[in-house]
One Martini backbone bead per residue (centre of mass of N, CA, C, O) as a GRO file, in nm:
protein
   89
    1LEU     BB    1  16.409   2.897   8.349
    2MET     BB    2  16.379   3.151   8.115
    3SER     BB    3  16.410   3.308   7.832
    4VAL     BB    4  16.415   3.681   7.778
    5HIS     BB    5  16.291   3.894   7.546
    6PHE     BB    6  16.386   4.260   7.503
    7PRO     BB    7  16.277   4.510   7.342
    8LEU     BB    8  16.378   4.821   7.342
    9LYS     BB    9  16.263   5.128   7.353
   10ARG     BB   10  16.321   5.426   7.232
   11TYR     BB   11  16.454   5.578   7.491
   12SER     BB   12  16.427   5.384   7.763
   13GLY     BB   13  16.656   5.431   7.944
   14ALA     BB   14  16.709   5.188   8.190
   15GLY     BB   15  16.562   4.934   8.126
   16ARG     BB   16  16.308   4.871   8.318
   17LEU     BB   17  16.184   4.591   8.202
   18PRO     BB   18  16.446   4.396   8.180
   19LEU     BB   19  16.505   4.451   8.480
   20MET     BB   20  16.264   4.347   8.613
   21TRP     BB   21  16.252   4.038   8.459
   22ALA     BB   22  16.525   3.912   8.588
   23ARG     BB   23  16.390   3.784   8.831
   24TYR     BB   24  16.234   3.561   8.634
   25ALA     BB   25  16.493   3.497   8.479
   26SER     BB   26  16.773   3.380   8.350
   27ASP     BB   27  16.753   3.572   8.098
   28VAL     BB   28  16.801   3.904   7.944
   29HIS     BB   29  16.722   4.081   7.642
   30GLY     BB   30  16.813   4.389   7.522
   31PHE     BB   31  16.704   4.642   7.285
   32ASP     BB   32  16.831   4.925   7.091
   33LEU     BB   33  16.900   5.224   6.883
   34SER     BB   34  17.026   5.335   7.140
   35GLU     BB   35  17.318   5.398   7.290
   36ASN     BB   36  17.227   5.564   7.545
   37ALA     BB   37  17.026   5.338   7.655
   38ILE     BB   38  17.252   5.090   7.659
   39ASP     BB   39  17.447   5.232   7.861
   40LEU     BB   40  17.253   5.298   8.085
   41ALA     BB   41  17.154   4.998   8.151
   42LYS     BB   42  17.421   4.875   8.209
   43ILE     BB   43  17.469   5.081   8.477
   44VAL     BB   44  17.214   5.003   8.616
   45ALA     BB   45  17.279   4.686   8.643
   46LYS     BB   46  17.535   4.709   8.792
   47LEU     BB   47  17.448   4.882   9.037
   48SER     BB   48  17.207   4.637   9.079
   49GLY     BB   49  17.331   4.334   9.044
   50ILE     BB   50  17.281   4.260   8.738
   51GLU     BB   51  17.358   3.971   8.543
   52ASN     BB   52  17.102   3.865   8.341
   53VAL     BB   53  17.150   4.109   8.149
   54PHE     BB   54  17.147   4.204   7.779
   55PHE     BB   55  17.277   4.451   7.593
   56GLU     BB   56  17.196   4.589   7.274
   57MET     BB   57  17.240   4.702   6.967
   58ARG     BB   58  16.929   4.669   6.754
   59PRO     BB   59  16.720   4.578   6.553
   60ALA     BB   60  16.444   4.405   6.537
   61GLU     BB   61  16.478   4.259   6.253
   62SER     BB   62  16.759   4.103   6.369
   63PHE     BB   63  16.664   3.823   6.474
   64PRO     BB   64  16.732   3.503   6.472
   65GLU     BB   65  16.640   3.422   6.750
   66LYS     BB   66  16.496   3.242   7.001
   67TYR     BB   67  16.218   3.286   7.212
   68ASN     BB   68  15.971   3.275   7.454
   69ILE     BB   69  15.974   3.602   7.494
   70VAL     BB   70  15.822   3.876   7.351
   71LEU     BB   71  15.881   4.221   7.372
   72LEU     BB   72  15.709   4.525   7.241
   73SER     BB   73  15.767   4.824   7.353
   74GLU     BB   74  15.699   5.055   7.181
   75VAL     BB   75  15.771   4.947   6.866
   76ILE     BB   76  15.595   4.828   6.624
   77GLU     BB   77  15.453   5.108   6.510
   78HIS     BB   78  15.778   5.158   6.385
   79LEU     BB   79  15.745   4.925   6.175
   80ASN     BB   80  15.728   4.844   5.824
   81ASN     BB   81  15.668   4.511   5.916
   82PRO     BB   82  15.517   4.383   6.181
   83MET     BB   83  15.441   4.088   6.065
   84GLU     BB   84  15.723   3.987   6.054
   85ILE     BB   85  15.820   4.009   6.341
   86LEU     BB   86  15.581   3.826   6.442
   87ARG     BB   87  15.653   3.584   6.286
   88ILE     BB   88  15.976   3.553   6.391
   89SER     BB   89  15.909   3.570   6.715
   0.00000   0.00000   0.00000
């Protein structure tokens, strides 16, 4: 299985996409700028028994890590420099 990284869109609710992809990957990382969205996603993951999803409050431009897959769902259009985030992803 691969490590998958999913930045969450702002106010993404319960982290629907990272929680769905957790079935197919060894670990999934979800990020958002909203503390409420991160808290809700963590609660849903715990209630669902999903242990391979990790949620963190962090801007999309701050990822030093490399990932096999990066999904910027409704994120890239809000970035100041979208080409830079595509280059480093």
